Short mmCIF file of C-alpha atoms in Angstrom, two decimals:
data_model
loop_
_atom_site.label_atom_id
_atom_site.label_comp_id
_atom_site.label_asym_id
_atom_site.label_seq_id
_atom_site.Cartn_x
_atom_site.Cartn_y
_atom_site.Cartn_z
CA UNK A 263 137.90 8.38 -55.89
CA UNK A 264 140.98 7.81 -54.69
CA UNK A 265 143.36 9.07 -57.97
CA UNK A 266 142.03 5.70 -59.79
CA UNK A 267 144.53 6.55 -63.28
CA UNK A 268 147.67 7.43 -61.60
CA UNK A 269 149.84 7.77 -64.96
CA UNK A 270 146.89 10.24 -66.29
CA UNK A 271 148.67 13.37 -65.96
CA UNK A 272 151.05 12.36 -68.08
CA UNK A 273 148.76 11.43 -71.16
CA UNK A 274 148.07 14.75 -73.34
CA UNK A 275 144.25 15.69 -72.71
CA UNK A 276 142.37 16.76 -75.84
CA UNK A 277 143.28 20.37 -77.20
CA UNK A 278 139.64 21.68 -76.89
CA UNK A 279 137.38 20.56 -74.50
CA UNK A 280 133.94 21.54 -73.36
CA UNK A 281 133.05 22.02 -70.38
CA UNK A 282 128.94 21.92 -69.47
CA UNK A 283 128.33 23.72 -65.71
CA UNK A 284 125.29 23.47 -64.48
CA UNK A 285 124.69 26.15 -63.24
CA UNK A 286 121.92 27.95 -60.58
CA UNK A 287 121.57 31.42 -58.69
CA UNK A 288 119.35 32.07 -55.72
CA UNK A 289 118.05 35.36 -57.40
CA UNK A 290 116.74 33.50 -60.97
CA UNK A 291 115.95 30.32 -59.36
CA UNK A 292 116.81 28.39 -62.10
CA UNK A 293 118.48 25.67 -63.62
CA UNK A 294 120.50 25.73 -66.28
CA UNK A 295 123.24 24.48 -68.52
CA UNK A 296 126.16 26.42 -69.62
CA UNK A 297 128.87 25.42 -72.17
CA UNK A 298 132.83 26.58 -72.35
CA UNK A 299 135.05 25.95 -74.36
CA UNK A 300 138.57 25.10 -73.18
CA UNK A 301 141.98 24.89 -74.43
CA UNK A 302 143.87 22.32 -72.17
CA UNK A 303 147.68 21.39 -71.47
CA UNK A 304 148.89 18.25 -70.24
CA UNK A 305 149.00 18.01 -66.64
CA UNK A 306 145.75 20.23 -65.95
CA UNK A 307 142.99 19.18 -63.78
CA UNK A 308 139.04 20.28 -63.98
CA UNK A 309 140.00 22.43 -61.28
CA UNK A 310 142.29 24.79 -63.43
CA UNK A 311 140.42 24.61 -66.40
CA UNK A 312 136.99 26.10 -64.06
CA UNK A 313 139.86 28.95 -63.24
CA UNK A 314 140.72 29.48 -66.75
CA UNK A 315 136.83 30.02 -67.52
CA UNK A 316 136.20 32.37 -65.09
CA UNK A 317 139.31 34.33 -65.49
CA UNK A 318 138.71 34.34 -69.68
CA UNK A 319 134.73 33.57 -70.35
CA UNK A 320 132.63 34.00 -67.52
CA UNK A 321 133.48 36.00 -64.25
CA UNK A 322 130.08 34.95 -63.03
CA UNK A 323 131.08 31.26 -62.18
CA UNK A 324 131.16 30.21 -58.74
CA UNK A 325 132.87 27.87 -57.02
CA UNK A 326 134.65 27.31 -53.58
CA UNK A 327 138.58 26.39 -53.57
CA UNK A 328 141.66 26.43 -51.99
CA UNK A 329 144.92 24.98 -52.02
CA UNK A 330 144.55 23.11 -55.80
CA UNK A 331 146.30 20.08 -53.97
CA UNK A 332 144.22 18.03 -52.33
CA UNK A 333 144.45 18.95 -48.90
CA UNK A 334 141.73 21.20 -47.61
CA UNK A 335 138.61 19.58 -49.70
CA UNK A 336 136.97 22.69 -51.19
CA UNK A 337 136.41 22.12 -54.58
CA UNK A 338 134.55 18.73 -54.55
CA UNK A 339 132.05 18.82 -57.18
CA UNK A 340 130.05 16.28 -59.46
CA UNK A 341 132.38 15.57 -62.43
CA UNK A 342 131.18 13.61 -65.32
CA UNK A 343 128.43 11.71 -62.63
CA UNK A 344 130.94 11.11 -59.86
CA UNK A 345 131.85 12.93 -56.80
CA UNK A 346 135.51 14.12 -57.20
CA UNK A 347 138.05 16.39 -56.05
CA UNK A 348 138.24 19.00 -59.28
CA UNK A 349 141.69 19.60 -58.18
CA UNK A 350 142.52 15.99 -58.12
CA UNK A 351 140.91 14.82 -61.25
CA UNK A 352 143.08 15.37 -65.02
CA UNK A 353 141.16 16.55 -67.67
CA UNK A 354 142.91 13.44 -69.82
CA UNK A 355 141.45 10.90 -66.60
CA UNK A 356 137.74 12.65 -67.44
CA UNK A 357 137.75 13.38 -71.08
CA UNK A 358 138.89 11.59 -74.27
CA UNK A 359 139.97 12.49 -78.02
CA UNK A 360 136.12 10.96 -78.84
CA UNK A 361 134.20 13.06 -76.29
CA UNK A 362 136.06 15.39 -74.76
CA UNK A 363 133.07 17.18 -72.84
CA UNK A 364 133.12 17.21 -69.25
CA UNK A 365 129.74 17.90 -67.31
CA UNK A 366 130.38 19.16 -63.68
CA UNK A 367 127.50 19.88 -61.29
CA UNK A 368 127.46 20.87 -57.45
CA UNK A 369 127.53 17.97 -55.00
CA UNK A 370 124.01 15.88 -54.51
CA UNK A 371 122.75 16.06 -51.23
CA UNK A 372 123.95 19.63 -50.48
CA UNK A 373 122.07 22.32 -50.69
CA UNK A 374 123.16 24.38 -53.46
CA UNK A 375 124.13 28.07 -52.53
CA UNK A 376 125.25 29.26 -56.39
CA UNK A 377 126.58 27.44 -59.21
CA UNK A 378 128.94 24.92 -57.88
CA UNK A 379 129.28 26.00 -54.48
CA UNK A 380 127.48 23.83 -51.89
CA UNK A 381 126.16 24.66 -48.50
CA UNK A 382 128.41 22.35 -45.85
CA UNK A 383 126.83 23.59 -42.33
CA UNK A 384 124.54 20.70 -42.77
CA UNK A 385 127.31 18.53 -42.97
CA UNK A 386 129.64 20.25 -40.79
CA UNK A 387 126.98 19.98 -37.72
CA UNK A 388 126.49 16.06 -38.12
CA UNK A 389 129.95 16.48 -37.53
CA UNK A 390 130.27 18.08 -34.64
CA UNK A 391 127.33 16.08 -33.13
CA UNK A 392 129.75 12.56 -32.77
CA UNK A 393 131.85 14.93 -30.69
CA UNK A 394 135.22 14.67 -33.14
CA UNK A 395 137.73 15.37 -30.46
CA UNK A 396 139.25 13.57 -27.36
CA UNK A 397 136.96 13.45 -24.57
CA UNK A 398 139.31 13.07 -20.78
CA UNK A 399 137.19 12.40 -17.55
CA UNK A 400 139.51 14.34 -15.53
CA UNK A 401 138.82 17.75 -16.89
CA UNK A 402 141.98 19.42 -15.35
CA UNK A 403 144.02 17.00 -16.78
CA UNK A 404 143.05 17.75 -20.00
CA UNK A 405 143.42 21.11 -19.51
CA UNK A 406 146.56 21.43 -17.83
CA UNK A 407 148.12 18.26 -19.31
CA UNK A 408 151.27 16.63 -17.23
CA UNK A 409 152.45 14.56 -19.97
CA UNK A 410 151.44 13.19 -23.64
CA UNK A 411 148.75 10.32 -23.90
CA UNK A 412 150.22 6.83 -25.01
CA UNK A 413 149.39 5.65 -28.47
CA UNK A 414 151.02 2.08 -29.22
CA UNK A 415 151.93 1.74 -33.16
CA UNK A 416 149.14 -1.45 -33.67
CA UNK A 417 147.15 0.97 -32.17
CA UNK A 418 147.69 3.65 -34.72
CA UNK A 419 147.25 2.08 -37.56
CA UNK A 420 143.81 0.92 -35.89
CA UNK A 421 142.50 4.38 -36.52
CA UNK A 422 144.97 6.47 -39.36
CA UNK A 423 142.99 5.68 -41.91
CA UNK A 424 139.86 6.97 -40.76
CA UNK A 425 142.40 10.30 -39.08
CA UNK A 426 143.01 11.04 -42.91
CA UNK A 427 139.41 12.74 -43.54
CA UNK A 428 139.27 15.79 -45.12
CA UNK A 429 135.62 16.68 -44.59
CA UNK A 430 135.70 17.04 -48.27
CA UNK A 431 131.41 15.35 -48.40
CA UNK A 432 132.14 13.23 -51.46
CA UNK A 433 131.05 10.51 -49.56
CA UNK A 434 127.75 11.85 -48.15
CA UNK A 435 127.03 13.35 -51.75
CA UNK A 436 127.57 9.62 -53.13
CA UNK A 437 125.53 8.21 -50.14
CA UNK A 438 122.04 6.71 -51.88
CA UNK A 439 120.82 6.73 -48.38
CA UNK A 440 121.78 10.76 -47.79
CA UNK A 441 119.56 11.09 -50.71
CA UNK A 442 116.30 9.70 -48.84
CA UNK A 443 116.94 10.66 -45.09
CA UNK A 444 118.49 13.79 -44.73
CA UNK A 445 118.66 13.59 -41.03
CA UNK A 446 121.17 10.80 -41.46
CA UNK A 447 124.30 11.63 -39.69
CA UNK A 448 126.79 10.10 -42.97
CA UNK A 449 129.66 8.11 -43.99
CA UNK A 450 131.93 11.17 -42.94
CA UNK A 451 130.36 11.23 -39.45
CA UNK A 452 130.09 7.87 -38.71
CA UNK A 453 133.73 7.31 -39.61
CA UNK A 454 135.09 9.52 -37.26
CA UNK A 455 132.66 8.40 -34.75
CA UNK A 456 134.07 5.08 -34.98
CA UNK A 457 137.63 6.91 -34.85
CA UNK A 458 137.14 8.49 -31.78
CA UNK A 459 135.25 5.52 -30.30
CA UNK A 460 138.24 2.92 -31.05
CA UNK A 461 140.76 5.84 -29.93
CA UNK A 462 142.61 4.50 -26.38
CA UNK A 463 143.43 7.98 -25.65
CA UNK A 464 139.42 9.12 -25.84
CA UNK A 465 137.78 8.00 -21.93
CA UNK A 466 134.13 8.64 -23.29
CA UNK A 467 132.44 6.70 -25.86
CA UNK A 468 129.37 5.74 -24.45
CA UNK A 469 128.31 9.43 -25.43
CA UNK A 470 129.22 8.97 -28.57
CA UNK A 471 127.59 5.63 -29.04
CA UNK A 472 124.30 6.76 -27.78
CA UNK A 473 124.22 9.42 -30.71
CA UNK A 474 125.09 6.77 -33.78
CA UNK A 475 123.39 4.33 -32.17
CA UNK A 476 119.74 6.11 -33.79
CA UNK A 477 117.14 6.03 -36.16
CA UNK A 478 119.43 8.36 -38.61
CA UNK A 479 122.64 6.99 -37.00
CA UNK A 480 125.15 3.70 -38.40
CA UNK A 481 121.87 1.31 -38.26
CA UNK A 482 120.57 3.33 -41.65
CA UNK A 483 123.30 2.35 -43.75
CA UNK A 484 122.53 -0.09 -46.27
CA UNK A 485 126.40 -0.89 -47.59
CA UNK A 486 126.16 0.79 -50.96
CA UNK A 487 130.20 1.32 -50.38
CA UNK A 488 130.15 4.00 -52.85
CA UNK A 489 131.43 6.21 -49.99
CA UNK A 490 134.60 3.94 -49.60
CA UNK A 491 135.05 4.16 -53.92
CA UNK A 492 134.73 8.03 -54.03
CA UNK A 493 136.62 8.79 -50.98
CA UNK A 494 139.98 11.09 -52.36
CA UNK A 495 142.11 9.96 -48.81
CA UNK A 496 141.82 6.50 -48.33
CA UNK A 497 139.39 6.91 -45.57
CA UNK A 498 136.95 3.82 -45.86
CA UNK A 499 133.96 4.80 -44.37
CA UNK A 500 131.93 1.90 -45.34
CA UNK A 501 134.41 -0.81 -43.77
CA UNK A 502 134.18 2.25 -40.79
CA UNK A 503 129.95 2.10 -40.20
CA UNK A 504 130.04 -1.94 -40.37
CA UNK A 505 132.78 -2.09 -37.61
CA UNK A 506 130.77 0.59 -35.75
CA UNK A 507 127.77 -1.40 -35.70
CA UNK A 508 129.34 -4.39 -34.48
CA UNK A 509 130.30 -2.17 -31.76
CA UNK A 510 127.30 -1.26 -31.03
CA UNK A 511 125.95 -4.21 -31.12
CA UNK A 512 128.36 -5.85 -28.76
CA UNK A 513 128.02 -2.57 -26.46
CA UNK A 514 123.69 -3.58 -25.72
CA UNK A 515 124.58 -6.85 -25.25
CA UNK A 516 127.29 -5.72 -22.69
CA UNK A 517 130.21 -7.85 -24.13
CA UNK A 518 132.33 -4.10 -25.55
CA UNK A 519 134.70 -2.69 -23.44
CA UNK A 520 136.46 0.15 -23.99
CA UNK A 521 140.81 0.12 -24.07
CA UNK A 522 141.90 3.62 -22.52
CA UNK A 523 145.67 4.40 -21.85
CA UNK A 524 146.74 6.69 -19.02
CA UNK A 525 148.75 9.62 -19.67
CA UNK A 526 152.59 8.98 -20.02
CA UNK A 527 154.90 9.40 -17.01
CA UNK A 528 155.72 12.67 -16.52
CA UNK A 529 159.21 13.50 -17.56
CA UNK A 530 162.15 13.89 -15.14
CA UNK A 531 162.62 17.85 -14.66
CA UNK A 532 165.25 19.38 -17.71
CA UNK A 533 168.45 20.26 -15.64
CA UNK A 534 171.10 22.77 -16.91
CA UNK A 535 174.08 21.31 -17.83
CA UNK A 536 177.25 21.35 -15.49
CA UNK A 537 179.97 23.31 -17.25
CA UNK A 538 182.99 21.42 -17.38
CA UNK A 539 185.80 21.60 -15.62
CA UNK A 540 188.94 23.08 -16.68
CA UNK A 541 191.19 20.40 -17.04
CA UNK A 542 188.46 18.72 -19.41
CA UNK A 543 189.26 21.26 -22.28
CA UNK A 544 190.36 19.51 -25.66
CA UNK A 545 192.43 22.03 -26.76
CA UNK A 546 195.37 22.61 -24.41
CA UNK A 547 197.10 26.11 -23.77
CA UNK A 548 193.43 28.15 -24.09
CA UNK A 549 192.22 30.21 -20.82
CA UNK A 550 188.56 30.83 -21.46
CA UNK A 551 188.54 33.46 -18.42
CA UNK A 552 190.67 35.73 -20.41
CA UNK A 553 189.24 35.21 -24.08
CA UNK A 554 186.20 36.01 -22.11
CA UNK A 555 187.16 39.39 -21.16
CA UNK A 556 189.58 40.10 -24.06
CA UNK A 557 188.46 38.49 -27.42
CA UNK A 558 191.18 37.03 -29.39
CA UNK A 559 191.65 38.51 -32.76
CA UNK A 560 193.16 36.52 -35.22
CA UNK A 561 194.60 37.57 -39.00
CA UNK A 562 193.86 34.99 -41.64
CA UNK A 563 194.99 36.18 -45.36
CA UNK A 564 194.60 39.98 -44.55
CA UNK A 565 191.17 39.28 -42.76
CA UNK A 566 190.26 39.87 -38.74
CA UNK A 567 188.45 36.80 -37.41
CA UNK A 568 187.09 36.74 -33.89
CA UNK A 569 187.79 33.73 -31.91
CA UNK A 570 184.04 32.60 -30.21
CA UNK A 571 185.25 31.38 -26.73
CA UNK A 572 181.81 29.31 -26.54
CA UNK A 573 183.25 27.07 -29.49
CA UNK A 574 185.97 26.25 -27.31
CA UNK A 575 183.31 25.96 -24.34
CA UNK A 576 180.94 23.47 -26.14
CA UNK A 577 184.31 21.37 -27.26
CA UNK B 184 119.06 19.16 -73.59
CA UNK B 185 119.12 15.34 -73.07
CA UNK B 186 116.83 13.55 -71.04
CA UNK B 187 119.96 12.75 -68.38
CA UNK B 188 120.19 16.27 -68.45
CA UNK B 189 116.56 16.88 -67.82
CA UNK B 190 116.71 14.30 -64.88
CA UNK B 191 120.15 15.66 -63.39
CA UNK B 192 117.96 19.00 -63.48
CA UNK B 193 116.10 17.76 -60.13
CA UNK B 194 119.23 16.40 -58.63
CA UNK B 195 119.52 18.66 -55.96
CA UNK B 196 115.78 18.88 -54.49
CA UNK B 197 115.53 17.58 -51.48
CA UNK B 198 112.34 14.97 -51.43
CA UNK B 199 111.15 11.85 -52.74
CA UNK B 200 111.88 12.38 -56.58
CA UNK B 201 116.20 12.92 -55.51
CA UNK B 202 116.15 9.74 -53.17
CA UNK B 203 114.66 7.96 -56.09
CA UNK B 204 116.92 9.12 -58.99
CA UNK B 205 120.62 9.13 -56.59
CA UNK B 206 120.98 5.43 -56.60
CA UNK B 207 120.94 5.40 -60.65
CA UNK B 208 123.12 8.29 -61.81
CA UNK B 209 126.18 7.98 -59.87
CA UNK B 210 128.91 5.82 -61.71
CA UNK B 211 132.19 5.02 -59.37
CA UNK B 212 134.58 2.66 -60.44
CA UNK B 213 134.71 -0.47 -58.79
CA UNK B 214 131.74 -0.32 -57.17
CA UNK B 215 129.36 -3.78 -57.66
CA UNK B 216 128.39 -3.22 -53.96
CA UNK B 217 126.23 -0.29 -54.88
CA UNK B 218 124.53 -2.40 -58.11
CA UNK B 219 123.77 -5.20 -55.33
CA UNK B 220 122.41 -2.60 -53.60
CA UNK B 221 119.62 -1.22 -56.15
CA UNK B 222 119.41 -4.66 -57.42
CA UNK B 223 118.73 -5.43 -53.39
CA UNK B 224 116.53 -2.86 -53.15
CA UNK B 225 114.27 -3.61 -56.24
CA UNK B 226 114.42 -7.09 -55.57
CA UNK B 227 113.18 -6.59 -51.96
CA UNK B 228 110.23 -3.99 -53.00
CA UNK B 229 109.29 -6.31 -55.79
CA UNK B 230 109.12 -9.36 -53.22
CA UNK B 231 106.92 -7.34 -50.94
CA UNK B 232 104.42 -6.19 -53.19
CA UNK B 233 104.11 -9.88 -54.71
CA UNK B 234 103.76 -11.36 -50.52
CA UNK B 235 100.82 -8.53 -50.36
CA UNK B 236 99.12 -10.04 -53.62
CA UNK B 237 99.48 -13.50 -52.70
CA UNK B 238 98.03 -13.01 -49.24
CA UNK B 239 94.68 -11.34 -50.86
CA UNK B 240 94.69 -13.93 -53.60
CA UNK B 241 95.57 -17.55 -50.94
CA UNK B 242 92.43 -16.00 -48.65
CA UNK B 243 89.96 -16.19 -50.98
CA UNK B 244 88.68 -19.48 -49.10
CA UNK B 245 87.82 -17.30 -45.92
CA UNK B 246 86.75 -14.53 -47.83
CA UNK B 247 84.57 -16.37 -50.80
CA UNK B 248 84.32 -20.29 -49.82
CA UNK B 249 86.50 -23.06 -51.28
CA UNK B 250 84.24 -22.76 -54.48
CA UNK B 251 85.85 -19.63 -55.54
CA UNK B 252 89.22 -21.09 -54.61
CA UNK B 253 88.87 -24.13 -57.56
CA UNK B 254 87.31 -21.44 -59.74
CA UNK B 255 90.24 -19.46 -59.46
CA UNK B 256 92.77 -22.16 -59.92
CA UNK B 257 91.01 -23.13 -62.89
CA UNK B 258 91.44 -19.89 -64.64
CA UNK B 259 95.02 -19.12 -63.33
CA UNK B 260 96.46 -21.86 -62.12
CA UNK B 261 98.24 -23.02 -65.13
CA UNK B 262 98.39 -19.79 -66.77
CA UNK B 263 101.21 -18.67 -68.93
CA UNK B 264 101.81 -15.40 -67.35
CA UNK B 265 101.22 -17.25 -63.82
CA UNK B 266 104.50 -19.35 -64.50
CA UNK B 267 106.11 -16.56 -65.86
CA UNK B 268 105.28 -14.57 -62.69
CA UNK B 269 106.15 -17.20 -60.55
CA UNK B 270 109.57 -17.02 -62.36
CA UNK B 271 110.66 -13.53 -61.52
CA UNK B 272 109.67 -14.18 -58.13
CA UNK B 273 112.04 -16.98 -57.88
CA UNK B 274 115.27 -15.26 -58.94
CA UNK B 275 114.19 -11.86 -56.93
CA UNK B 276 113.44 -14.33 -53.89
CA UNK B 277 117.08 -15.89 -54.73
CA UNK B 278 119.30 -12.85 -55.10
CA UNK B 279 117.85 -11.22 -51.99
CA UNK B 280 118.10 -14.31 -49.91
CA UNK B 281 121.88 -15.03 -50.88
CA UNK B 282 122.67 -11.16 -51.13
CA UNK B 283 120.61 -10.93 -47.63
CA UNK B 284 123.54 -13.36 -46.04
CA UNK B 285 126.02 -11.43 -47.25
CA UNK B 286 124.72 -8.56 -45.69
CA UNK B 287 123.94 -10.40 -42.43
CA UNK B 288 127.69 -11.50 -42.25
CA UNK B 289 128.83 -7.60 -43.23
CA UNK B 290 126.43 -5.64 -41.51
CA UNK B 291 125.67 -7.50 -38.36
CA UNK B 292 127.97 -9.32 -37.49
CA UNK B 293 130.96 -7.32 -38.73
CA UNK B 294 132.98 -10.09 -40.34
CA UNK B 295 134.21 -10.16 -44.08
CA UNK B 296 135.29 -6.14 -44.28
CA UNK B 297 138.47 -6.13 -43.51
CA UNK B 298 140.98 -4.92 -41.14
CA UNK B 299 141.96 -0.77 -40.97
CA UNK B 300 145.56 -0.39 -43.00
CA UNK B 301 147.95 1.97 -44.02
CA UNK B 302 146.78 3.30 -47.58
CA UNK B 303 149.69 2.73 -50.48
CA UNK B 304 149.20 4.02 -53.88
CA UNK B 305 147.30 2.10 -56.17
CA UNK B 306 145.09 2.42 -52.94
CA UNK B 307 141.69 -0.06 -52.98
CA UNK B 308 140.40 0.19 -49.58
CA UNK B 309 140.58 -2.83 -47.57
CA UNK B 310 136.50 -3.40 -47.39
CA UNK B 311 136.61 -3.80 -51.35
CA UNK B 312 140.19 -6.38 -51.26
CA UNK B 313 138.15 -8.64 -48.31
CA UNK B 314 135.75 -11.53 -48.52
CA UNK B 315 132.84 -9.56 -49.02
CA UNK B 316 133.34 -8.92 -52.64
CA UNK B 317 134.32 -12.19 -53.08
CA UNK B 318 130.79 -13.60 -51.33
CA UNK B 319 128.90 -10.69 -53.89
CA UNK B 320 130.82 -12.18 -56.68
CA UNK B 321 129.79 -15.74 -55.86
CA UNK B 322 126.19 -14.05 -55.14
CA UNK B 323 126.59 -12.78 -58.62
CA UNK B 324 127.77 -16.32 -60.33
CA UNK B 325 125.25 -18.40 -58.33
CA UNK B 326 122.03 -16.22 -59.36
CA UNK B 327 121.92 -16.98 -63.05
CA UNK B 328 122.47 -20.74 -62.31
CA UNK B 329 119.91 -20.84 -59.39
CA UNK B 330 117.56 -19.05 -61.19
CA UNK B 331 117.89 -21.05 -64.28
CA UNK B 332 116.83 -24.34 -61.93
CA UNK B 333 114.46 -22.62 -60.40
CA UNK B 334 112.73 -21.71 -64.20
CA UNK B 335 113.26 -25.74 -65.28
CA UNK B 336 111.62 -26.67 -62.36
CA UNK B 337 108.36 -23.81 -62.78
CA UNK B 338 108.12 -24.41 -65.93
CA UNK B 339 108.65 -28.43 -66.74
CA UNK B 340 107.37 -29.58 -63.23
#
């Protein structure tokens, strides 16, 4: 969720507040429940009040996490029944003076690997199957690049939004149709499918089109849009699959054709400056031959300065 | 332990019993989309399984002779829980049809999302300010009424 209560940090959370983990490990195999207590501060988030549990209560708690900001999408977990950011999320935005417990639970649709720490290769190889990266035809081009591909500004803001995922799986963990096909590639994928596809600087989308265009690909979504409402970076991946599948659709029938731009001009070769010529010199009287061989030492209030002859040079 | 607790227990096993419990538990905030979407869903599975009765029940003609047909619309035809049945039907048939064209419009033909923008704090994305949600709304205002007729004319006519 995109931060929904943006003055919540500066409310003053409940003094004491319980946290319930749910909590699993691969060598008991089993489920269960676990209850901290937490003293709180205004301004902290779920994230730092996990931290404060296992530094103080329970070493044994496991989660994934990384830069407590909201950048590298680590520590998404299941936070009172929706899929946040823990390191987003205020404990005054989740609990109240009236209930201040806050349950947190791994992501659905990840496999669990301990506590709150989910398994992403899953996820992380739909991924890579839309082929998230620009494709050239001319492969020594793109290897040895001449010059930088054009990108107009209309066409920018075409695909930004959908540039600002994370790979955080909020999305896919909120996905109701993750939860009954597990082949199915995703919100995240699809999204930056679509990205790449509308991208004028990518030459290959058919590729790409022939992989969402499945049986577990952009046709399975049913527009639940709770991707779009949990999303932490204003990536809309709902708005993303419908737009894909008009694309698709367009691309059987024959009628989509792809915009590609050429690389830019390359530029004219850099060429070192002429020096200039003598008489050009702003400050009259100064022979930069001789301050070159014999610095000029000046005495300003008892102190020996060196004259730089390039400052006169760049004047 | 609760009993949301006992059913968040099996959240994470893959199968039949998680796809069934996912669409329930998961609360975002402004979100009708995904309540048209169980409400969809139930609707739909509801509609089917009535189309499979009604075929065995409107054959019994070819199956049993046009005998067994009056028979049967003897007994049932007038029926209290007949109506009644009839009546759920109606409004399920409703809010899938109108919620079905909303879809159609969405889904197919890619109209009514929205354009891509650049996100500004308080962000909404752009699929939830478009005319989608304000076709679900009307989907939502025009169901009660609908079904309301509907129930005035199953009942009175």
């Amino acid at each position: 969720m995109a931060i929904a209560d943006l003055k919540a940090a500066t409310r003053i959370p409940p003094k004491l507040v319980t946290i319930r983990v749910k909590r699993w490990s691969p060598t008991k195999g089993k489920v269960e429940w676990r209850e901290y207590q937490v003293e709180t501060y205004r301004g902290m988030t779920v994230l730092e009040a996990l931290l404060k549990v296992k530094a103080e209560k329970d070493h044994t708690l496991s989660m994934r996490y990384s830069c407590r900001m909201g950048v590298c999408g680590s520590c998404g977990m299941v936070i009172n029944g929706v899929p946040r950011l823990a390191c987003q999320t205020q404990i005054a935005e989740v609990a109240s003076e009236s209930n201040p417990v806050i349950t947190i639970e791994p992501l659905y649709n990840h496999p669990v690997i301990r506590d709150l720490a989910t398994d992403f290769n899953p996820f992380f190889g739909k991924h890579a199957s839309v082929k998230p990266y620009l494709i050239r035809k001319d492969i020594e081009e793109r290897e040895g690049p001449t010059g930088e591909y054009i990108l107009k500004p209309e066409e920018l803001e075409n695909i930004y939004q959908f540039s600002l995922c994370i790979s955080c799986g909020l999305c896919y963990s909120a996905c109701p149709v993750a939860a009954s096909d597990p082949e199915y590639l995703g919100p995240q994928a699809l999204a930056q499918a679509l990205r790449f596809i509308i991208d004028p600087r990518d030459e290959d989308p058919n590729t790409r089109i022939a992989v969402v265009d499945s049986e577990h690909g952009c046709h399975r979504c049913h527009y639940a849009a709770t991707c779009s409402a949990v999303c932490p970076k204003a990536v809309d991946p709902a708005m993303a699959i419908q737009m894909l599948r008009s694309i698709v659709f367009r691309h059987r029938l024959g009628f989509w054709r792809k915009r590609t731009s050429k690389p830019a001009e390359k530029p004219k070769e850099w060429q070192p400056k002429k020096p200039m010529p003598p008489e050009a010199q702003t400050i009259p009287g100064v022979d930069l031959e001789q301050m070159e061989k014999e610095p000029v030492i000046v005495e300003v209030d008892g102190i020996k300065v060196e004259i730089d002859y390039k400052f006169y040079k760049i004047r | 332990m609760g009993l949301t607790d006992r059913v968040r227990q099996y959240r994470n096993l893959p199968g039949f019993l998680q796809a069934s419990l996912n669409p329930w538990l998961i609360k975002a905030r402004n979100n009708p989309e995904r309540l048209a979407f169980v409400l969809h869903r139930v609707t739909g599975f509801t509609v089917l399984l009535y189309l499979f009765l009604h075929i065995i029940v409107t054959n019994t003609p070819a199956r049993a002779g046009w005998e067994a047909w009056d028979s049967l619309m003897e007994a049932f035809g007038a029926a209290l829980f007949n109506k009644v049945g009839e009546f759920i039907i109606a409004g399920f048939v409703i809010f899938h049809g109108m919620n079905g064209i909303r879809l159609l419009l969405t889904e197919f033909f890619g109209v009514c999302i929205g354009k891509p923008e650049k996100p500004k704090p308080p962000y909404i994305p752009p699929s939830f300010k478009a005319c989608q949600r304000r076709l679900l709304y009307l989907v939502f205002a025009l169901w009660p009424i609908l079904w309301a007729i509907a129930g005035y004319i199953i009942f009175k006519g």
